[in-house]
Amino acid sequence: MAQAQGLGKRYIKAFFKGFFVAVPVTVTFLDRVACVARVEGASMQPSLNPGGRQASDVVLLNHWSIRNYDVQRGDIVSLVWIP
């Protein structure tokens, strides 16, 4: 029984170590490199949501291109309005 408790503590400790490493890395990646967004509605048809489907499309928003001013003709640019 004592071995099982020691084993459980070891797993919990390893989980929290991984958690405290993974969360900051993930947050930094989503803030600085890229994030995933869902596109809904008819505003981007026919490029996204073709055929008037009610389903939403999932896109990858590349933050790196904007920081390096690497936007080219034909690229879709997403703006966030914060009042």
JSON list of C-alpha atoms in Angstrom, two decimals:
[
{"chain": "A", "resi": 1, "resn": "MET", "atom": "CA", "xyz": [0.00, 0.00, 0.00]},
{"chain": "A", "resi": 2, "resn": "ALA", "atom": "CA", "xyz": [2.85, 2.38, 0.79]},
{"chain": "A", "resi": 3, "resn": "GLN", "atom": "CA", "xyz": [4.38, 1.72, -2.63]},
{"chain": "A", "resi": 4, "resn": "ALA", "atom": "CA", "xyz": [1.08, 2.55, -4.31]},
{"chain": "A", "resi": 5, "resn": "GLN", "atom": "CA", "xyz": [0.90, 5.89, -2.50]},
{"chain": "A", "resi": 6, "resn": "GLY", "atom": "CA", "xyz": [4.50, 6.69, -3.46]},
{"chain": "A", "resi": 7, "resn": "LEU", "atom": "CA", "xyz": [3.75, 5.76, -7.05]},
{"chain": "A", "resi": 8, "resn": "GLY", "atom": "CA", "xyz": [0.62, 7.93, -7.06]},
{"chain": "A", "resi": 9, "resn": "LYS", "atom": "CA", "xyz": [2.52, 10.90, -5.64]},
{"chain": "A", "resi": 10, "resn": "ARG", "atom": "CA", "xyz": [5.16, 10.48, -8.32]},
{"chain": "A", "resi": 11, "resn": "TYR", "atom": "CA", "xyz": [2.55, 10.51, -11.09]},
{"chain": "A", "resi": 12, "resn": "ILE", "atom": "CA", "xyz": [0.83, 13.57, -9.64]},
{"chain": "A", "resi": 13, "resn": "LYS", "atom": "CA", "xyz": [4.17, 15.37, -9.32]},
{"chain": "A", "resi": 14, "resn": "ALA", "atom": "CA", "xyz": [5.05, 14.50, -12.94]},
{"chain": "A", "resi": 15, "resn": "PHE", "atom": "CA", "xyz": [1.62, 15.68, -14.10]},
{"chain": "A", "resi": 16, "resn": "PHE", "atom": "CA", "xyz": [1.97, 19.06, -12.42]},
{"chain": "A", "resi": 17, "resn": "LYS", "atom": "CA", "xyz": [5.52, 19.50, -13.73]},
{"chain": "A", "resi": 18, "resn": "GLY", "atom": "CA", "xyz": [4.27, 18.86, -17.25]},
{"chain": "A", "resi": 19, "resn": "PHE", "atom": "CA", "xyz": [1.25, 21.09, -16.69]},
{"chain": "A", "resi": 20, "resn": "PHE", "atom": "CA", "xyz": [3.32, 24.04, -15.51]},
{"chain": "A", "resi": 21, "resn": "VAL", "atom": "CA", "xyz": [5.58, 23.70, -18.54]},
{"chain": "A", "resi": 22, "resn": "ALA", "atom": "CA", "xyz": [2.87, 23.05, -21.14]},
{"chain": "A", "resi": 23, "resn": "VAL", "atom": "CA", "xyz": [0.51, 25.89, -20.19]},
{"chain": "A", "resi": 24, "resn": "PRO", "atom": "CA", "xyz": [2.99, 28.79, -20.59]},
{"chain": "A", "resi": 25, "resn": "VAL", "atom": "CA", "xyz": [4.35, 27.28, -23.81]},
{"chain": "A", "resi": 26, "resn": "THR", "atom": "CA", "xyz": [0.84, 26.90, -25.23]},
{"chain": "A", "resi": 27, "resn": "VAL", "atom": "CA", "xyz": [-0.25, 30.40, -24.21]},
{"chain": "A", "resi": 28, "resn": "THR", "atom": "CA", "xyz": [2.89, 31.93, -25.72]},
{"chain": "A", "resi": 29, "resn": "PHE", "atom": "CA", "xyz": [2.40, 29.97, -28.95]},
{"chain": "A", "resi": 30, "resn": "LEU", "atom": "CA", "xyz": [-1.24, 31.02, -29.27]},
{"chain": "A", "resi": 31, "resn": "ASP", "atom": "CA", "xyz": [-0.39, 34.65, -28.52]},
{"chain": "A", "resi": 32, "resn": "ARG", "atom": "CA", "xyz": [2.77, 35.07, -30.62]},
{"chain": "A", "resi": 33, "resn": "VAL", "atom": "CA", "xyz": [2.78, 32.48, -33.42]},
{"chain": "A", "resi": 34, "resn": "ALA", "atom": "CA", "xyz": [-0.67, 31.28, -34.44]},
{"chain": "A", "resi": 35, "resn": "CYS", "atom": "CA", "xyz": [-4.11, 30.41, -33.14]},
{"chain": "A", "resi": 36, "resn": "VAL", "atom": "CA", "xyz": [-7.16, 28.55, -34.37]},
{"chain": "A", "resi": 37, "resn": "ALA", "atom": "CA", "xyz": [-10.41, 30.40, -35.09]},
{"chain": "A", "resi": 38, "resn": "ARG", "atom": "CA", "xyz": [-13.85, 29.43, -36.29]},
{"chain": "A", "resi": 39, "resn": "VAL", "atom": "CA", "xyz": [-15.50, 31.28, -39.19]},
{"chain": "A", "resi": 40, "resn": "GLU", "atom": "CA", "xyz": [-19.29, 31.39, -39.13]},
{"chain": "A", "resi": 41, "resn": "GLY", "atom": "CA", "xyz": [-21.83, 33.22, -41.23]},
{"chain": "A", "resi": 42, "resn": "ALA", "atom": "CA", "xyz": [-22.08, 34.45, -44.79]},
{"chain": "A", "resi": 43, "resn": "SER", "atom": "CA", "xyz": [-19.55, 37.29, -44.64]},
{"chain": "A", "resi": 44, "resn": "MET", "atom": "CA", "xyz": [-16.69, 35.24, -46.10]},
{"chain": "A", "resi": 45, "resn": "GLN", "atom": "CA", "xyz": [-18.64, 33.22, -48.68]},
{"chain": "A", "resi": 46, "resn": "PRO", "atom": "CA", "xyz": [-17.70, 31.74, -51.14]},
{"chain": "A", "resi": 47, "resn": "SER", "atom": "CA", "xyz": [-14.07, 31.57, -49.92]},
{"chain": "A", "resi": 48, "resn": "LEU", "atom": "CA", "xyz": [-15.06, 30.15, -46.53]},
{"chain": "A", "resi": 49, "resn": "ASN", "atom": "CA", "xyz": [-18.33, 28.32, -45.79]},
{"chain": "A", "resi": 50, "resn": "PRO", "atom": "CA", "xyz": [-18.98, 27.62, -49.51]},
{"chain": "A", "resi": 51, "resn": "GLY", "atom": "CA", "xyz": [-22.43, 26.78, -50.77]},
{"chain": "A", "resi": 52, "resn": "GLY", "atom": "CA", "xyz": [-24.30, 28.47, -47.93]},
{"chain": "A", "resi": 53, "resn": "ARG", "atom": "CA", "xyz": [-23.62, 25.65, -45.50]},
{"chain": "A", "resi": 54, "resn": "GLN", "atom": "CA", "xyz": [-24.57, 26.27, -41.90]},
{"chain": "A", "resi": 55, "resn": "ALA", "atom": "CA", "xyz": [-21.42, 24.50, -40.72]},
{"chain": "A", "resi": 56, "resn": "SER", "atom": "CA", "xyz": [-18.46, 26.63, -39.66]},
{"chain": "A", "resi": 57, "resn": "ASP", "atom": "CA", "xyz": [-14.94, 26.45, -41.08]},
{"chain": "A", "resi": 58, "resn": "VAL", "atom": "CA", "xyz": [-11.85, 26.33, -38.90]},
{"chain": "A", "resi": 59, "resn": "VAL", "atom": "CA", "xyz": [-8.84, 28.45, -39.92]},
{"chain": "A", "resi": 60, "resn": "LEU", "atom": "CA", "xyz": [-5.33, 28.97, -38.61]},
{"chain": "A", "resi": 61, "resn": "LEU", "atom": "CA", "xyz": [-4.55, 32.63, -37.93]},
{"chain": "A", "resi": 62, "resn": "ASN", "atom": "CA", "xyz": [-0.85, 33.25, -38.53]},
{"chain": "A", "resi": 63, "resn": "HIS", "atom": "CA", "xyz": [0.39, 36.04, -36.24]},
{"chain": "A", "resi": 64, "resn": "TRP", "atom": "CA", "xyz": [3.94, 35.78, -37.58]},
{"chain": "A", "resi": 65, "resn": "SER", "atom": "CA", "xyz": [3.09, 37.11, -41.05]},
{"chain": "A", "resi": 66, "resn": "ILE", "atom": "CA", "xyz": [1.52, 40.24, -39.61]},
{"chain": "A", "resi": 67, "resn": "ARG", "atom": "CA", "xyz": [4.48, 40.96, -37.35]},
{"chain": "A", "resi": 68, "resn": "ASN", "atom": "CA", "xyz": [6.87, 40.63, -40.31]},
{"chain": "A", "resi": 69, "resn": "TYR", "atom": "CA", "xyz": [4.58, 42.60, -42.67]},
{"chain": "A", "resi": 70, "resn": "ASP", "atom": "CA", "xyz": [4.43, 39.60, -44.98]},
{"chain": "A", "resi": 71, "resn": "VAL", "atom": "CA", "xyz": [0.81, 40.11, -46.10]},
{"chain": "A", "resi": 72, "resn": "GLN", "atom": "CA", "xyz": [0.24, 39.56, -49.80]},
{"chain": "A", "resi": 73, "resn": "ARG", "atom": "CA", "xyz": [-2.62, 39.97, -52.20]},
{"chain": "A", "resi": 74, "resn": "GLY", "atom": "CA", "xyz": [-5.21, 37.24, -51.75]},
{"chain": "A", "resi": 75, "resn": "ASP", "atom": "CA", "xyz": [-4.49, 36.72, -48.05]},
{"chain": "A", "resi": 76, "resn": "ILE", "atom": "CA", "xyz": [-7.39, 36.85, -45.65]},
{"chain": "A", "resi": 77, "resn": "VAL", "atom": "CA", "xyz": [-6.74, 39.24, -42.79]},
{"chain": "A", "resi": 78, "resn": "SER", "atom": "CA", "xyz": [-8.62, 38.93, -39.51]},
{"chain": "A", "resi": 79, "resn": "LEU", "atom": "CA", "xyz": [-9.14, 41.99, -37.34]},
{"chain": "A", "resi": 80, "resn": "VAL", "atom": "CA", "xyz": [-10.26, 41.97, -33.74]},
{"chain": "A", "resi": 81, "resn": "TRP", "atom": "CA", "xyz": [-12.45, 44.87, -32.63]},
{"chain": "A", "resi": 82, "resn": "ILE", "atom": "CA", "xyz": [-11.96, 45.73, -28.97]},
{"chain": "A", "resi": 83, "resn": "PRO", "atom": "CA", "xyz": [-14.21, 48.62, -27.94]}
]
